Short mmCIF file of C-alpha atoms in Angstrom, two decimals:
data_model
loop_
_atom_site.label_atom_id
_atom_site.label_comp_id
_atom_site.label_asym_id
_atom_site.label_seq_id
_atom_site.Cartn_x
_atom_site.Cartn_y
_atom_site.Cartn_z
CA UNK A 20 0.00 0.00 0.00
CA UNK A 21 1.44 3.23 -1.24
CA UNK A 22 0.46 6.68 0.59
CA UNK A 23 2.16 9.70 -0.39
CA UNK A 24 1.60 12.53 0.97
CA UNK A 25 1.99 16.06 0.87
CA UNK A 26 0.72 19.78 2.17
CA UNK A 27 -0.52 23.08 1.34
CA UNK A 28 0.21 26.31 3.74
CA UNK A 29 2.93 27.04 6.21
CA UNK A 30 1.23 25.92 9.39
CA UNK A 31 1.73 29.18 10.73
CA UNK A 32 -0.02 31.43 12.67
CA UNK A 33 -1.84 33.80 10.68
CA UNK A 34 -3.63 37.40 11.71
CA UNK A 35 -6.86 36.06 10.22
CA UNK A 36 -8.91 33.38 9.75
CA UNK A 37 -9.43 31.64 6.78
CA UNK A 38 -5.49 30.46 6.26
CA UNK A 39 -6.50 26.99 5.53
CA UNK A 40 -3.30 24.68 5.54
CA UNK A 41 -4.13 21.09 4.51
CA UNK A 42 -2.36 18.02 4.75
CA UNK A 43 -2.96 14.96 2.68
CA UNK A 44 -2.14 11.83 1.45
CA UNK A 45 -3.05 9.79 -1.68
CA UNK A 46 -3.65 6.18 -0.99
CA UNK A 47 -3.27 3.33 -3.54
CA UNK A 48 -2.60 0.00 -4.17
CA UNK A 49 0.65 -1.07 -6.30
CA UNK A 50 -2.36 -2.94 -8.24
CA UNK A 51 -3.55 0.45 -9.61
CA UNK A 52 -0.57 2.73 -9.54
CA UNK A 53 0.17 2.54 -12.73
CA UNK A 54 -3.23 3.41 -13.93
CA UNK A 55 -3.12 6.77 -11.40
CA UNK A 56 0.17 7.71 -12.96
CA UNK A 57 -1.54 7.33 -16.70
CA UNK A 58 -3.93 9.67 -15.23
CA UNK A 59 -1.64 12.47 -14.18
CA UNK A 60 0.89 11.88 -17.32
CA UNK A 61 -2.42 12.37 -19.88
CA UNK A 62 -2.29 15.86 -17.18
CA UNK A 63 0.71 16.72 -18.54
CA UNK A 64 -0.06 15.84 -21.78
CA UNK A 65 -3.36 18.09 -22.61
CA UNK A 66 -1.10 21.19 -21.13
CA UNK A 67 1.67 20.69 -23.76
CA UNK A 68 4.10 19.56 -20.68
CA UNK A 69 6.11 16.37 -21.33
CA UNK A 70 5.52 12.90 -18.69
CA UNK A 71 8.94 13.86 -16.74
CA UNK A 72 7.76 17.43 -16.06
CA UNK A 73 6.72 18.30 -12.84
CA UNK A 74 3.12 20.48 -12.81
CA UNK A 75 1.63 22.15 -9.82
CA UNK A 76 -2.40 23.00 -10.16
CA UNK A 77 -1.72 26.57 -11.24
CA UNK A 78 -0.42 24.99 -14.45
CA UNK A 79 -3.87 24.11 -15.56
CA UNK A 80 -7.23 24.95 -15.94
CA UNK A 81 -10.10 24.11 -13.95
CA UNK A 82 -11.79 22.27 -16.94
CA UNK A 83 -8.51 20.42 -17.15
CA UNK A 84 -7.99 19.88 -13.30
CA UNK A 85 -11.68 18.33 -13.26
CA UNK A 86 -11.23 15.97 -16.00
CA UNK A 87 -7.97 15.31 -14.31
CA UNK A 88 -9.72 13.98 -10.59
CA UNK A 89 -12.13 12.18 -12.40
CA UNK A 90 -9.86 10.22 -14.49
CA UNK A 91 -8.10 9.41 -11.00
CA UNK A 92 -11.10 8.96 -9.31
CA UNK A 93 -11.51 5.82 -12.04
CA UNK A 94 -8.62 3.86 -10.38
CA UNK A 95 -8.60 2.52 -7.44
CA UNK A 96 -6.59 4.79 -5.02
CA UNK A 97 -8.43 7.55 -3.05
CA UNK A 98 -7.56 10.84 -0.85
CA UNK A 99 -7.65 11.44 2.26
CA UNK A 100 -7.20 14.65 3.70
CA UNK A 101 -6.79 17.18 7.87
CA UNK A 102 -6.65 20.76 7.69
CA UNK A 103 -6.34 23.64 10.13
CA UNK A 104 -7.42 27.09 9.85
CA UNK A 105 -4.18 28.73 10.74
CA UNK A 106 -5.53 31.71 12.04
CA UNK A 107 -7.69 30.24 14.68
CA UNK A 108 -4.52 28.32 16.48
CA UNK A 109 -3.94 30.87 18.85
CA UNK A 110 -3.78 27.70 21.48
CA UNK A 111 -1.15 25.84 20.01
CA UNK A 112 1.80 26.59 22.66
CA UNK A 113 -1.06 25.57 25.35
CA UNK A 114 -2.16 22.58 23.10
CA UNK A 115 1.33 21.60 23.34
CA UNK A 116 2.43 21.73 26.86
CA UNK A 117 -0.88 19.87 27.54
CA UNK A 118 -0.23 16.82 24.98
CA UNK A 119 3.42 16.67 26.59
CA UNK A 120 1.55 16.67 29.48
CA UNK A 121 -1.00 13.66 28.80
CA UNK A 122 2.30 11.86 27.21
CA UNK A 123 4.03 11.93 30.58
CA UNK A 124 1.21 11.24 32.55
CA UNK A 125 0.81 7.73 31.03
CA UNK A 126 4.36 6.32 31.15
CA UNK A 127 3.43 5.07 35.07
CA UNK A 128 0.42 2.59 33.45
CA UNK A 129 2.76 1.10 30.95
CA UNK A 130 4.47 -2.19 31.53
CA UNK A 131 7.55 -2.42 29.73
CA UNK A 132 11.00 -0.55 29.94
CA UNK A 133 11.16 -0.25 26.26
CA UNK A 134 7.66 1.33 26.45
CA UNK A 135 8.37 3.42 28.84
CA UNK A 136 11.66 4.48 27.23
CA UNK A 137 10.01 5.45 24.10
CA UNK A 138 7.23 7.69 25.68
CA UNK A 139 9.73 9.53 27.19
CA UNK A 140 11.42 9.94 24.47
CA UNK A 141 8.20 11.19 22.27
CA UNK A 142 7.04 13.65 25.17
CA UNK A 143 10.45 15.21 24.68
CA UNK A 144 11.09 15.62 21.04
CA UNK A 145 7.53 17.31 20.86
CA UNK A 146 8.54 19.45 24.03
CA UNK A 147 11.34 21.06 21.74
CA UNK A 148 9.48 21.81 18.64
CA UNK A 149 8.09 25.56 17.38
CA UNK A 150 4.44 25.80 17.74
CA UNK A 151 4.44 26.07 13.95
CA UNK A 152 5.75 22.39 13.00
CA UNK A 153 3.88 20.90 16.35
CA UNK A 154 0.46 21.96 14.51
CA UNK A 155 1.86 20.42 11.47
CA UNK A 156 3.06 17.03 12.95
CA UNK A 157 -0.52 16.53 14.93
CA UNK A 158 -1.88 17.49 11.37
CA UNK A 159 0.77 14.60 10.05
CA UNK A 160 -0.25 12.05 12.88
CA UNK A 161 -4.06 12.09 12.22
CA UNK A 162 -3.65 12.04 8.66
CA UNK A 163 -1.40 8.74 9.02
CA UNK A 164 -3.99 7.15 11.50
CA UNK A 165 -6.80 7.40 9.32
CA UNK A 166 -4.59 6.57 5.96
CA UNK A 167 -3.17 3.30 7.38
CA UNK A 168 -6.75 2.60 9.51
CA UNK A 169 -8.84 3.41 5.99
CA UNK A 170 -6.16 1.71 3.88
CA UNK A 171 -6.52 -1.50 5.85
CA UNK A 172 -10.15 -1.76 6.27
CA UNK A 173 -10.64 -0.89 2.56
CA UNK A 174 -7.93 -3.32 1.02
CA UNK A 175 -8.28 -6.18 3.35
CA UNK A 176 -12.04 -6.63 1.37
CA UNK A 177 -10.57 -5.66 -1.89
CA UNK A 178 -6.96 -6.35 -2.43
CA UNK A 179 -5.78 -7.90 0.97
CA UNK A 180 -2.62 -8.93 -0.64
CA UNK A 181 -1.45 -4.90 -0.88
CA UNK A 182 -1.09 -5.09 3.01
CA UNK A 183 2.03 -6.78 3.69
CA UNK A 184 4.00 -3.40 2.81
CA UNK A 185 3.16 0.12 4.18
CA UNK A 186 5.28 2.23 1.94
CA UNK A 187 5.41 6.11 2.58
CA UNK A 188 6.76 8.84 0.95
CA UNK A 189 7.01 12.72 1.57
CA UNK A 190 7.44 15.50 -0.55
CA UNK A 191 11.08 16.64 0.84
CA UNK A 192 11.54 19.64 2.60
CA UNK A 193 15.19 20.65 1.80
CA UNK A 194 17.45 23.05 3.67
CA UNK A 195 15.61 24.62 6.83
CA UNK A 196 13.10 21.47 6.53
CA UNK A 197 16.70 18.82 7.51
CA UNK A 198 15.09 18.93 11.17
CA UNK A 199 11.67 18.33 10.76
CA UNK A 200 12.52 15.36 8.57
CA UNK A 201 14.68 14.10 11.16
CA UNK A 202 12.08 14.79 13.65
CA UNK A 203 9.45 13.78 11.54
CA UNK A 204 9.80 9.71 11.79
CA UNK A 205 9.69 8.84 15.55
CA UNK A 206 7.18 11.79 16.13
CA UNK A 207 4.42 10.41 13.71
CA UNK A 208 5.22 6.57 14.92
CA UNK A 209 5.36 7.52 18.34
CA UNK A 210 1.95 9.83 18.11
CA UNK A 211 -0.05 7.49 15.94
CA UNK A 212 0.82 4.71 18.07
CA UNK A 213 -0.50 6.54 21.01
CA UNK A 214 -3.64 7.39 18.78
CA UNK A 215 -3.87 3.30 18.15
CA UNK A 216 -4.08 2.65 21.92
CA UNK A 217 -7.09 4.84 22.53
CA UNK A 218 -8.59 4.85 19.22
CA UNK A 219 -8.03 0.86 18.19
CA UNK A 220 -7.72 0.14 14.66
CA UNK A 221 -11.74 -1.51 13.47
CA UNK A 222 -11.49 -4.88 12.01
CA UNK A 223 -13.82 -6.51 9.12
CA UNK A 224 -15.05 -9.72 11.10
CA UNK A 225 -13.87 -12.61 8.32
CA UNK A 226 -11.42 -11.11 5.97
CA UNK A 227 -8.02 -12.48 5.78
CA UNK A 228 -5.72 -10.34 7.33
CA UNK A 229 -2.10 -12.59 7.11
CA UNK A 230 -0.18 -10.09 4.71
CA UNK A 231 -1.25 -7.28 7.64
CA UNK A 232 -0.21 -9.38 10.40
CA UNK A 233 3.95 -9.04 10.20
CA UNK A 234 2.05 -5.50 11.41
CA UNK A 235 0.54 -6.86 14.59
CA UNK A 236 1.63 -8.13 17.99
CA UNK A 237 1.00 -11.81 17.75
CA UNK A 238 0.33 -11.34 14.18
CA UNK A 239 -3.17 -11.73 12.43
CA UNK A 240 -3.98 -14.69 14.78
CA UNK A 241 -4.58 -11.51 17.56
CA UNK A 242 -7.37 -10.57 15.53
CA UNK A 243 -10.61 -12.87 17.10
CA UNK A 244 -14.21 -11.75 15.58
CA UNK A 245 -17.10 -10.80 18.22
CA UNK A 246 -19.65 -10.48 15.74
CA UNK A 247 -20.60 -11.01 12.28
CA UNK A 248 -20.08 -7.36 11.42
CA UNK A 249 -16.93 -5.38 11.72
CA UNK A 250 -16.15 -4.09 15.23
CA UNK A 251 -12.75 -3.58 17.41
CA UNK A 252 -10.16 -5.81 18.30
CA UNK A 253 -7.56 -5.56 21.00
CA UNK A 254 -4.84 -6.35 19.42
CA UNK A 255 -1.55 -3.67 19.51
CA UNK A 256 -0.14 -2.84 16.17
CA UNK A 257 3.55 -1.91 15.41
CA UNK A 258 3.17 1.21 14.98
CA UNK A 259 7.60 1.73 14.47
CA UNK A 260 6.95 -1.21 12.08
CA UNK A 261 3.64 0.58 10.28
CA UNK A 262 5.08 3.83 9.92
CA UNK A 263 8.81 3.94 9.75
CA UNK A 264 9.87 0.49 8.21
CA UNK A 265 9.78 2.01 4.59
CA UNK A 266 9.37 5.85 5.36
CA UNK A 267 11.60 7.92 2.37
CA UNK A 268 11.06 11.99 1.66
CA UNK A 269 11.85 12.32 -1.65
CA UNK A 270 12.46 15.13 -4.79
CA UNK A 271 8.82 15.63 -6.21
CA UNK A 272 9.89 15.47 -9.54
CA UNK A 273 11.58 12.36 -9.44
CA UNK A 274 7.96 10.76 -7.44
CA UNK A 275 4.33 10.86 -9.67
CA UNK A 276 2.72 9.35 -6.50
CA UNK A 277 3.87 12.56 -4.52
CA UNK A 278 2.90 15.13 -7.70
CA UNK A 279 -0.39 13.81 -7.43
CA UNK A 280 -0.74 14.04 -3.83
CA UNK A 281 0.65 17.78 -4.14
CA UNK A 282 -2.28 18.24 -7.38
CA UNK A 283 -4.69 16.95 -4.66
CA UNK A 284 -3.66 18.72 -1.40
CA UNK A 285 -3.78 21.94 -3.22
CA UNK A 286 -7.00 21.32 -4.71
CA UNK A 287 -8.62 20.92 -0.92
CA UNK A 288 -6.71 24.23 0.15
CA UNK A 289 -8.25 26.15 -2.83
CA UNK A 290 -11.35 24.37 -2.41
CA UNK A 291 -11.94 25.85 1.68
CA UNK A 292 -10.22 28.95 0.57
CA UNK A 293 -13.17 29.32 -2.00
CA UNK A 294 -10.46 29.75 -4.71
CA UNK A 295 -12.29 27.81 -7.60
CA UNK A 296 -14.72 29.61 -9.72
CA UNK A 297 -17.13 26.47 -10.09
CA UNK A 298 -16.58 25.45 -6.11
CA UNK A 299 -19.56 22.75 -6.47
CA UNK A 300 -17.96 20.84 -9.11
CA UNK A 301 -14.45 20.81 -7.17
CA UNK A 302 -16.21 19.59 -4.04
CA UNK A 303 -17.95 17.07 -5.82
CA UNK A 304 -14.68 15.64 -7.37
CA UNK A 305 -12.63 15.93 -4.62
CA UNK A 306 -15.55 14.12 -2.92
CA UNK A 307 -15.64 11.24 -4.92
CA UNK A 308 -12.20 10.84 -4.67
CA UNK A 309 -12.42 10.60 -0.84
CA UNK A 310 -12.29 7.74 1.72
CA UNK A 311 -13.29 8.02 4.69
CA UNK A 312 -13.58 5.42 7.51
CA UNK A 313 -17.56 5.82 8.54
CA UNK A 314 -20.32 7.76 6.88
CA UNK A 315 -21.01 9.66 10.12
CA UNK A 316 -17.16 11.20 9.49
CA UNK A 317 -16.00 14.56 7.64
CA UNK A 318 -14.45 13.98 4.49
CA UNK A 319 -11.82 15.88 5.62
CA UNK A 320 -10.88 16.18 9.10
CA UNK A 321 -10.50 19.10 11.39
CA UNK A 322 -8.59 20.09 13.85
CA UNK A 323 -8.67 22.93 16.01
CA UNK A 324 -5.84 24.77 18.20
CA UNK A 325 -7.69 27.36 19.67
CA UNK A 326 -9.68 28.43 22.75
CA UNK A 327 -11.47 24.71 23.54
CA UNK A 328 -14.19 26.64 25.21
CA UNK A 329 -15.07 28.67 22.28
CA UNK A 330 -15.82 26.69 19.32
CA UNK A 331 -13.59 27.96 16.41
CA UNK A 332 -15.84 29.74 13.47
CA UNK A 333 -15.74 28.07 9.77
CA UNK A 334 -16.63 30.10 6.69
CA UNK A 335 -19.62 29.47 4.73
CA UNK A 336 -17.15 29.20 2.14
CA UNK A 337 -14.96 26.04 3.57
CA UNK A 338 -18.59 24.91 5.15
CA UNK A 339 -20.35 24.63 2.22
CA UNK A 340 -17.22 22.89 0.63
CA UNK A 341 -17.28 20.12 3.10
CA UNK A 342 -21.19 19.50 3.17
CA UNK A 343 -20.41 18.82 -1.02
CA UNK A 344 -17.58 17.01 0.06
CA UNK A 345 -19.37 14.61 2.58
CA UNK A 346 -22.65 14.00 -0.06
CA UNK A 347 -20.55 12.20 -2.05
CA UNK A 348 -17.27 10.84 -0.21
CA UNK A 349 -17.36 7.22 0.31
CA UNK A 350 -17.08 5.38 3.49
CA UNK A 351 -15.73 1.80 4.44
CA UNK A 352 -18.21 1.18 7.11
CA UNK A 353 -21.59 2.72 7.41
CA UNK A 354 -21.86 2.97 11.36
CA UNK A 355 -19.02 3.03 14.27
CA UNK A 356 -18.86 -0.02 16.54
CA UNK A 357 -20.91 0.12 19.44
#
């Protein structure tokens, strides 16, 4: 299973609201990633560019940015995307200290040294960052637990076989970005794998899961049915194993799989920025081109970093993008677990 992945915005804080920054990933099997790569080479193609060019979304029109998603939306990958309205994280620095906070509180409950070690370890490389790149690694975390938790849902019913490899790739930062990269690896492992203890992953009662289990403790035999439908397991996945055991940033130009998550990411921004002159048609491809784990869920997901006791405004603009969004976004599971 490929996800690459890529953002839009500087995570910053901003004097006004309405700075969407987005990131997202583009999910697909190695089935049908050559078929998504046809899609964004015939791209190139209808804007006069040549297949090893590299084309960002201002290089074509909206007419030829539509037919573009819906050509990808015909394969088999899909999008999944977290944004933050950067000038509504006046919170972060408290956001921080308080997920540090939580971090260090629960080293006491765990059981082994090595467990303990690596909390440690986690509460103090996100102690040290700028309130700038910690908005943008919680962004990064959430994104990779619902890409690997959507992923695996979705392709252990349709391609179960993709599982056995989780391979991820960046769009590199270069120069001033050398430390978040560095940073970047055991931050998003260590995170998600916190996320995967209090959010466990849902399992599709039946479906062979053996290529996914070199990803579980005990491997797939951990993962014992309750009911006929899907519901969750208790099983601990490896979460250095799921998110850092093939983990590369890489040149854009030199990655399709990364161009098109860049095409895609900066379609969402635009999209809650209302930056597209025919906004309903962009939601609705976007849309379709969504995954999302339950139909109750936002097609793309939220997150906050202000004042907790005073819900954070959206714009009618980025509002009405999502309703659009969620009409027509498909989901892996109809209804959460009870």
């Amino acid at each position: 299973m490929h996800i690459f992945i890529d953002e839009s915005g500087t995570f910053a804080p901003a004097s006004q609201s309405g700075a969407w920054c987005v990131v997202a990933a583009y999910v697909v099997g190695s089935r049908d990633r050559v078929g998504a790569e046809h899609a964004l080479n015939a791209l190139k193609v209808s804007v006069g560019r040549n297949p090893t060019d590299e084309i960002k979304r201002h290089d074509v029109s909206e007419r030829e940015y539509f037919r573009f998603l819906e050509d990808l939306c015909a394969q088999g990958g899909f999008l999944v995307s977290v944004a933050t309205d950067a000038g509504m994280n006046e919170w972060a620095a408290e956001s921080q200290a308080g997920q540090v906070r939580v971090i260090r509180e629960a080293i006491d409950s765990l059981k082994g040294l090595e467990d303990k070690l690596e909390t440690e370890a986690l509460a103090t490389a996100m102690e040290v960052l700028s309130p700038q790149l910690y908005v943008e690694i919680i962004c990064r975390m959430h994104l990779a637990w619902l890409a690997v938790n959507i992923g695996v849902a979705h392709y252990v019913q349709t391609e179960p076989q993709t599982l056995w490899c989780m391979n991820w790739c960046f769009d590199a930062k270069g120069g001033a970005g050398a430390a978040f990269e560095k940073a970047h690896g055991p931050l998003m492992a260590g995170l998600a794998g916190e996320m995967s203890r209090t959010k466990p992953m849902p399992f599709v009662a039946g479906a062979d899961y053996s290529d996914f289990g070199r990803f579980i403790r005990g491997g797939a035999a951990a993962l014992r049915p309750t009911s006929p439908r899907q519901t969750r397991a208790e099983v601990m996945v490896n979460a250095q194993r799921v998110y850092r055991e093939r983990q590369a940033f890489v040149d854009s130009a030199r990655s399709l799989g990364v161009q098109i998550a860049d095409l895609l990411v900066s379609g969402v921004a635009a999209l809650l920025r209302g930056k597209f002159s025919d906004q309903e048609r962009a939601a609705r491809y976007l849309g379709r081109l969504t995954m999302r784990l339950y139909a109750t869920d936002h097609s793309s997901y939220l997150i906050s970093f202000g004042n907790p006791s005073a819900p954070a405004p959206i714009s009618d603009a980025a509002k009405t993008a999502i309703e659009k969004m969620n009409a027509v976004a498909r989901a892996v599971f109809i209804q959460r677990p009870r």
